[in-house]
mmCIF file of C-alpha atoms and ligand atoms in Angstrom:
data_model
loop_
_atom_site.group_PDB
_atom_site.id
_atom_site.type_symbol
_atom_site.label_atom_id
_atom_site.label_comp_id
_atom_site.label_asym_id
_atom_site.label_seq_id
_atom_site.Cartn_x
_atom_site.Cartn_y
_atom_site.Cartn_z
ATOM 1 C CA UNK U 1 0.000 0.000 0.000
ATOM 2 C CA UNK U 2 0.904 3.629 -0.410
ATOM 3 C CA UNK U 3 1.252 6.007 3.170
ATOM 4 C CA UNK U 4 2.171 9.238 2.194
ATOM 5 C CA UNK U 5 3.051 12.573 4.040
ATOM 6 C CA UNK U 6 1.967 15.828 2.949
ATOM 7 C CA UNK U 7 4.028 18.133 4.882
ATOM 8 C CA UNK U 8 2.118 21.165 3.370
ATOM 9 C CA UNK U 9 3.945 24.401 4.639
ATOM 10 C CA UNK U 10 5.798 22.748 7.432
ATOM 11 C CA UNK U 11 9.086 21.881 8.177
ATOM 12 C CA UNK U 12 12.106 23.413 7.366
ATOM 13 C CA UNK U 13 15.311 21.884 5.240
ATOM 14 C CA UNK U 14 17.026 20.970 8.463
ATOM 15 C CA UNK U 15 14.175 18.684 10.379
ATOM 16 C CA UNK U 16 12.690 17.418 7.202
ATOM 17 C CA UNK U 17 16.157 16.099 6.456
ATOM 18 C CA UNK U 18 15.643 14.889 10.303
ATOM 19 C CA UNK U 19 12.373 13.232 10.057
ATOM 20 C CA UNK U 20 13.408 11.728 6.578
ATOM 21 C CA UNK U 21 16.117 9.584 8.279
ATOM 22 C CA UNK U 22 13.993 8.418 10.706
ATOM 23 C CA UNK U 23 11.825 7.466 8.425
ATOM 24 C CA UNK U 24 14.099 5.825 6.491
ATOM 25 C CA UNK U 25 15.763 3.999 9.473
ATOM 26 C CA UNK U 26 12.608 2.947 10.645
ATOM 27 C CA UNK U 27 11.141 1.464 6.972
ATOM 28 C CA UNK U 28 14.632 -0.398 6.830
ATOM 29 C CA UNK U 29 14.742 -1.306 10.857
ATOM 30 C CA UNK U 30 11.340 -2.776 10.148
ATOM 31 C CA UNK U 31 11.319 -4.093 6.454
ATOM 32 C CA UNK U 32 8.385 -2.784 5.948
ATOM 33 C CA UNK U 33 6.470 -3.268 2.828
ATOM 34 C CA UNK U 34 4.944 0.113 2.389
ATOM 35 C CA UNK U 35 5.564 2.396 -0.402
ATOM 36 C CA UNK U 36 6.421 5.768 1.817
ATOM 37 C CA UNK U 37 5.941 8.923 -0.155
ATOM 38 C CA UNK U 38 6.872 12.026 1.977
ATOM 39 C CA UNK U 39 5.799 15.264 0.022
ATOM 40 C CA UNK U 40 8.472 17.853 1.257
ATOM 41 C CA UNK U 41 8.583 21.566 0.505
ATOM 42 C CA UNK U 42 10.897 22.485 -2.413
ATOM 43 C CA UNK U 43 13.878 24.065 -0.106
ATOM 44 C CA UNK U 44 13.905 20.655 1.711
ATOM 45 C CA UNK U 45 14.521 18.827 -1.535
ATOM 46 C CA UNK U 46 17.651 16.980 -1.664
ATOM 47 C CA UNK U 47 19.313 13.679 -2.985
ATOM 48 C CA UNK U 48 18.658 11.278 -0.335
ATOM 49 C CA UNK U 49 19.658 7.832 0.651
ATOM 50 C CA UNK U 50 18.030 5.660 -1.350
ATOM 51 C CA UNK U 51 15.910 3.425 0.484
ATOM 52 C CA UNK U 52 13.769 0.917 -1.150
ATOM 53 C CA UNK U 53 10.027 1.700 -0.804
ATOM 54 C CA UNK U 54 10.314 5.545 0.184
ATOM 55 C CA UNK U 55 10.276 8.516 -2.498
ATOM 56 C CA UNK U 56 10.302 12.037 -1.329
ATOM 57 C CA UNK U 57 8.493 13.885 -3.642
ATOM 58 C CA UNK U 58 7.380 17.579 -4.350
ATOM 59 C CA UNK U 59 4.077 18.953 -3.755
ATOM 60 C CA UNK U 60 3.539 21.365 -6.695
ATOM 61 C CA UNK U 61 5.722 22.148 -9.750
ATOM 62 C CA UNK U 62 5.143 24.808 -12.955
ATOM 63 C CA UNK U 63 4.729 23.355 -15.972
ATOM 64 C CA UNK U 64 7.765 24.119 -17.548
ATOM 65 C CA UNK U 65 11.463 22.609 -18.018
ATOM 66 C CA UNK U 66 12.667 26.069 -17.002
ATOM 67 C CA UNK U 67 12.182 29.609 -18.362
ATOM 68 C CA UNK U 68 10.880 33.017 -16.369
ATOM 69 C CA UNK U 69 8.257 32.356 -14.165
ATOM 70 C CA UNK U 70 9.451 34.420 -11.403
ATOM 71 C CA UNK U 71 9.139 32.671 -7.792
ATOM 72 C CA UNK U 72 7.779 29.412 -9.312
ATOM 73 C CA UNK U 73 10.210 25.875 -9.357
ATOM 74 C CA UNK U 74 10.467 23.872 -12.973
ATOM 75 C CA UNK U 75 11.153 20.216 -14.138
ATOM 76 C CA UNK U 76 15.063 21.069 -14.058
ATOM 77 C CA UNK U 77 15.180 22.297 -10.391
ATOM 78 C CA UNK U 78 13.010 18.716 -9.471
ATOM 79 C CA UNK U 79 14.987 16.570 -11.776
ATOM 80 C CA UNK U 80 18.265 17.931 -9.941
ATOM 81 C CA UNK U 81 17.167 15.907 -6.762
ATOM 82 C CA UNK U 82 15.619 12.337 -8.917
ATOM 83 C CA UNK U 83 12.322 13.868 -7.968
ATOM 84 C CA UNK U 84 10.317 10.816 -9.220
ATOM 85 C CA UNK U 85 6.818 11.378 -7.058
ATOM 86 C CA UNK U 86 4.714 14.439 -7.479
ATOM 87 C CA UNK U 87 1.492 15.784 -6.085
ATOM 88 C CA UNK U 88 -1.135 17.718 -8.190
ATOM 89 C CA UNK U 89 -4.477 18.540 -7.840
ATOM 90 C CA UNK U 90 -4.704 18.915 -4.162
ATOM 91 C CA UNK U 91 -7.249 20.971 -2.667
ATOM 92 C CA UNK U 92 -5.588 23.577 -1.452
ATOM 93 C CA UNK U 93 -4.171 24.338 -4.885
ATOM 94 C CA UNK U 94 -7.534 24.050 -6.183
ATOM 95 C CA UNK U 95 -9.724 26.308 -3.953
ATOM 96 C CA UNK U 96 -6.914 28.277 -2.314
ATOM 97 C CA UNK U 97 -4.745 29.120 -4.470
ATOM 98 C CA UNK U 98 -7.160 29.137 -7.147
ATOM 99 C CA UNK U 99 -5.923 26.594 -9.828
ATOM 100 C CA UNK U 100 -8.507 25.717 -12.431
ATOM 101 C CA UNK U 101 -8.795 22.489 -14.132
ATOM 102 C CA UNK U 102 -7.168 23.490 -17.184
ATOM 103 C CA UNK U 103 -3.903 24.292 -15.308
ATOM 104 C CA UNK U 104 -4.380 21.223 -12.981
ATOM 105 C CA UNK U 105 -4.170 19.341 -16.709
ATOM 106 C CA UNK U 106 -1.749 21.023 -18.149
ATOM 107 C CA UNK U 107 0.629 19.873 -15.204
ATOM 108 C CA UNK U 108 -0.365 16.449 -15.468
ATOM 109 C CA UNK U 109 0.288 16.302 -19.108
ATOM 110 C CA UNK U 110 3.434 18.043 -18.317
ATOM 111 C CA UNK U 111 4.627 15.315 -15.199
ATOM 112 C CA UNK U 112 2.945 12.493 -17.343
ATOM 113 C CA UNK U 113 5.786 13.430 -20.475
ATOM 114 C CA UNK U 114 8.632 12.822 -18.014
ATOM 115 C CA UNK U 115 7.221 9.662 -16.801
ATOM 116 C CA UNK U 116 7.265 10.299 -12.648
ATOM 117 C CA UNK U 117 4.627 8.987 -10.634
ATOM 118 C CA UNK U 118 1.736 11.144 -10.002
ATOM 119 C CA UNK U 119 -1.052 11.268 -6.934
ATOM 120 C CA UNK U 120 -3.818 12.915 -8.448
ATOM 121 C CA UNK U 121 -5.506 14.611 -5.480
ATOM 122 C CA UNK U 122 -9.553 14.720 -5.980
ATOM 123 C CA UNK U 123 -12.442 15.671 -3.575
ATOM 124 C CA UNK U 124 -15.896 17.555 -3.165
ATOM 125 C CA UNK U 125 -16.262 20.455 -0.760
ATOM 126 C CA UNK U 126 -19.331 20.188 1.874
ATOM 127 C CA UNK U 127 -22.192 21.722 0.183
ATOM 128 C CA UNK U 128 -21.758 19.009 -2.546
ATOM 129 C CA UNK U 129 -21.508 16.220 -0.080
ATOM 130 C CA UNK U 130 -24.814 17.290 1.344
ATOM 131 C CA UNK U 131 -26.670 16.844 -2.166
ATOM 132 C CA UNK U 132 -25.755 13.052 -1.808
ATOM 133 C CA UNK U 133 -23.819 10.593 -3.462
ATOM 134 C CA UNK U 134 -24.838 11.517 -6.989
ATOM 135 C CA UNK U 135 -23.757 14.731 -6.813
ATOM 136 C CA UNK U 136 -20.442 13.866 -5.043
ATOM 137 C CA UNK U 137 -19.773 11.738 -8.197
ATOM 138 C CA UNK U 138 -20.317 14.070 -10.939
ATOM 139 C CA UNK U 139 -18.000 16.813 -8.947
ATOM 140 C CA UNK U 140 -15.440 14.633 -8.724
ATOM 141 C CA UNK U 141 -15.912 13.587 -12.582
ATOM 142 C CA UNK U 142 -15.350 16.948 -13.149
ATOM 143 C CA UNK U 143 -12.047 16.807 -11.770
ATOM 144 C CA UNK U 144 -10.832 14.651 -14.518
ATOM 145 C CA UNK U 145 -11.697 16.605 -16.876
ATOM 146 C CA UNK U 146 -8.444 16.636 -19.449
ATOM 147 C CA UNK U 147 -6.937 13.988 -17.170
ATOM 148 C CA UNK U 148 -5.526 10.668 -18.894
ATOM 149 C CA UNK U 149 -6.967 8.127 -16.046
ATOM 150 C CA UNK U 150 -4.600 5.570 -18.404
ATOM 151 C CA UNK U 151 -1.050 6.408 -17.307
ATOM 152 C CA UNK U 152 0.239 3.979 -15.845
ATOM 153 C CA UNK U 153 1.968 5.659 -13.327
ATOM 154 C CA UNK U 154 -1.113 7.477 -11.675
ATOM 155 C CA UNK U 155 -2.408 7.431 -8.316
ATOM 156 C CA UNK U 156 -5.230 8.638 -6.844
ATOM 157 C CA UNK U 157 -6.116 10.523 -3.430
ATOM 158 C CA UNK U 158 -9.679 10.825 -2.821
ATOM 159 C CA UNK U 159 -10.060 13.541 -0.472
ATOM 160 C CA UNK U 160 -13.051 15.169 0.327
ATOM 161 C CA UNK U 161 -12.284 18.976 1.087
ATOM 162 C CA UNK U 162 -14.344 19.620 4.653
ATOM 163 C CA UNK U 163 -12.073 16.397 5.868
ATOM 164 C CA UNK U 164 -8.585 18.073 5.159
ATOM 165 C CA UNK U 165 -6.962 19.050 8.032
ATOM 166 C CA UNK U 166 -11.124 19.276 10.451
ATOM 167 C CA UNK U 167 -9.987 16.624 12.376
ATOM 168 C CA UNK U 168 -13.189 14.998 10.922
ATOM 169 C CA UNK U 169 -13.058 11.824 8.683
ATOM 170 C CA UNK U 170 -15.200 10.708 6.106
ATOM 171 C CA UNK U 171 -17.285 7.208 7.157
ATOM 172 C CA UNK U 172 -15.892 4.290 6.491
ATOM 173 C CA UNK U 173 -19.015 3.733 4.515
ATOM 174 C CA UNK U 174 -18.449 7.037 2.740
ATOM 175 C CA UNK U 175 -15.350 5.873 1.774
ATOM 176 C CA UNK U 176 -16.220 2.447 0.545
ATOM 177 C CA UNK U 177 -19.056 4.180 -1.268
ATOM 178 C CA UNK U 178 -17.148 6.801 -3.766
ATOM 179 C CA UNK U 179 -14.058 4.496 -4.008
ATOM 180 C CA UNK U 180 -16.155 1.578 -5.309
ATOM 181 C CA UNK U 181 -17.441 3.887 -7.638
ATOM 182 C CA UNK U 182 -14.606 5.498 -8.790
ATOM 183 C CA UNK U 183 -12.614 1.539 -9.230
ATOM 184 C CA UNK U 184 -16.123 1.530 -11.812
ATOM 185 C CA UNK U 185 -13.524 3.689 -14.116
ATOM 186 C CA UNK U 186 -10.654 3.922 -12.880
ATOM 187 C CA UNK U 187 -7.689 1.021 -12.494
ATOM 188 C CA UNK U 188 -4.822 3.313 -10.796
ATOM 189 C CA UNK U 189 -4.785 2.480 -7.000
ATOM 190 C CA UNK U 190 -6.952 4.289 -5.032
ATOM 191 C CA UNK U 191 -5.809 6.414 -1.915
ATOM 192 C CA UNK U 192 -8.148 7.713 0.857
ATOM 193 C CA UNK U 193 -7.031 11.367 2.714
ATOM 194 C CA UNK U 194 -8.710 13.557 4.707
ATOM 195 C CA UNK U 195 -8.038 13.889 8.683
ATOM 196 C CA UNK U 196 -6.342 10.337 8.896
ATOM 197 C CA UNK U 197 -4.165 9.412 12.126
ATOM 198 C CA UNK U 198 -3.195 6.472 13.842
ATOM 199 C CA UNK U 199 -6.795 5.811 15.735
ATOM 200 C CA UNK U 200 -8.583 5.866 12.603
ATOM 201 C CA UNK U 201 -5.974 4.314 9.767
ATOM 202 C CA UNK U 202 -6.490 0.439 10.031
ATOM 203 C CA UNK U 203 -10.023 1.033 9.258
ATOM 204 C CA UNK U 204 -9.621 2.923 6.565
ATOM 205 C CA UNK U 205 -6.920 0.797 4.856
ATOM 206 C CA UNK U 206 -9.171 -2.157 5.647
ATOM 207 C CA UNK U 207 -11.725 -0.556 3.395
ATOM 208 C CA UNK U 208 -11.877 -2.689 0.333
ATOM 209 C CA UNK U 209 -11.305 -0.515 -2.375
ATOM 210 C CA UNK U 210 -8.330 1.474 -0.190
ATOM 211 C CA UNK U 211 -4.653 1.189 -0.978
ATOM 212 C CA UNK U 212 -3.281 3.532 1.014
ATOM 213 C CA UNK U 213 -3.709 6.959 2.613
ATOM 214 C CA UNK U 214 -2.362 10.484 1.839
ATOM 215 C CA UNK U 215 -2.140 12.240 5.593
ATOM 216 C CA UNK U 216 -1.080 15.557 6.218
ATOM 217 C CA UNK U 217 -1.438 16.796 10.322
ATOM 218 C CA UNK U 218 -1.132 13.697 11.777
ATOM 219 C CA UNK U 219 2.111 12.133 9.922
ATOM 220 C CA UNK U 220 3.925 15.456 10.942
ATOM 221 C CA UNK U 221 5.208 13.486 13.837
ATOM 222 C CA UNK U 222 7.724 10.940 13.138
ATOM 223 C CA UNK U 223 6.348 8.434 16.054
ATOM 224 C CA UNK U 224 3.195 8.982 14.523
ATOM 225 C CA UNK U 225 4.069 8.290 10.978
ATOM 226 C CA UNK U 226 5.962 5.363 11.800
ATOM 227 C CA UNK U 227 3.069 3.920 14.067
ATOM 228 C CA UNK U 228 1.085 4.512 11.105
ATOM 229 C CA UNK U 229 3.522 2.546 8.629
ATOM 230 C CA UNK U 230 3.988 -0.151 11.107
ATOM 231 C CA UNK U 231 0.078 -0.584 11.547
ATOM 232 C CA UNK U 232 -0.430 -0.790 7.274
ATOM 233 C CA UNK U 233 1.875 -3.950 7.588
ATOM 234 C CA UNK U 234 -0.274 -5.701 10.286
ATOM 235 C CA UNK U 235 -3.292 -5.010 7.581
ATOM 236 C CA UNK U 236 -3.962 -8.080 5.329
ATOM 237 C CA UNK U 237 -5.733 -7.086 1.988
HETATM 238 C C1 LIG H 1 -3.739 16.462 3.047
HETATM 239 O O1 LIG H 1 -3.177 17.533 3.171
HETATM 240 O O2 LIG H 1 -3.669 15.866 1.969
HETATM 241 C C2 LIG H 1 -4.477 15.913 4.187
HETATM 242 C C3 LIG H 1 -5.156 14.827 4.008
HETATM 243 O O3 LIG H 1 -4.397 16.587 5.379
HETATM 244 P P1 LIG H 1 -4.945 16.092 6.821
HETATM 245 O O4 LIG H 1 -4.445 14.705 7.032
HETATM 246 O O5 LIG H 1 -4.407 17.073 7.786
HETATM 247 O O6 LIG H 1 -6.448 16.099 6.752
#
């Protein structure tokens, strides 16, 4: 399964480079048979050990090799570190920081041409969840809208907005629900996120449909994250 850390805005090059290592030490230690993804911020980028199982990985990029887009990071400054893993789509991208669906694709099609893994972050804000499941499913349809749901290196993070970061979960039945549907479409593994910690995780990676989690609060704790990667390996799927 996949347990990835968003670190969002957190962490600074010096105790990302920290919690990295223990990471790593503890995924080695442990031979665990997770696929770690840690999303650092761009100045904590770096060429790291390389540990079987665990990519860092950046959580935004411009679409561009390189060129003047003043304040923003390109392929070449990624590529530099063996970036392989990379995060688009996320929620705060979409509604804060106000990227549309046309620039969400264009990045895709831009990571998908230099063939590194992407989680494709997806999710419906609360006044669509209240308008029920049908409703839930075309918003999220929307969000693939000049997305290839083909590549082969895609993964997906279904995150429903009002559960980033509340402290509040989807149901496990919530899950199941809009994951089954989406595997109705859709073959690239499936990820839940949204307020996930270690009370709540072996439920949700017992979910059927589930392959992992993307976790952002919780996993900025190295116990934490490691309790969490040590629990996916007691789960049985
Ligand atoms: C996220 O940022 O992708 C996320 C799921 O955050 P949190 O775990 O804090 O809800």
């Amino acid at each position: 399964m996949i347990i990835a850390s968003n670190f969002k805005t957190n962490y600074t090059r010096g105790s990302a480079k920290a919690f990295i290592k223990e990471i790593q030490t503890f995924v080695s230690h442990t031979k665990s048979e997770q696929n770690v993804r840690i999303f650092a911020p761009f100045t904590a980028l770096d060429r790291f050990d390389e540990i079987q199982n665990i990519k860092v990985g950046a959580q935004n990029f411009y679409p561009i090799q390189s060129g003047s887009y003043t304040g923003e990071i390109g392929f070449e400054q990624l590529e530099e570190f063996g970036i392989d893993t990379v995060l688009i789509g996320h929620s705060e991208r979409r509604h804060i920081l106000k990227e549309s669906q046309s620039f969400i694709a264009a990045k895709y099609d831009f990571a998908k041409a230099r063939e590194v893994e992407i989680v494709y972050c997806i999710g419906e804000p609360q006044e669509i969840r209240m308008q029920g499941i049908d409703a839930i499913m075309s918003y999220l349809w929307e969000q693939f809208e000049g997305i290839d749901i083909h590549y082969d290196r895609l993964v997906i993070a279904y995150e429903p907005v009002w559960a980033i970061g509340t402290g509040l979960s989807a149901s496990l039945e919530d899950i199941e629900e809009v994951l089954t549907r989406l595997q109705e479409k859709l073959s690239a593994p499936l990820l839940y996120g949204g307020s996930v910690k270690v009370e709540n995780i072996e439920s949700i990676l017992n979910v059927k449909a589930c392959e992992g989690v993307l976790v952002g609060t919780a996993s900025w704790n190295e116990k934490a994250f490691c309790e969490m990667i040590r629990i996916a390996d007691t789960v049985k799927k």
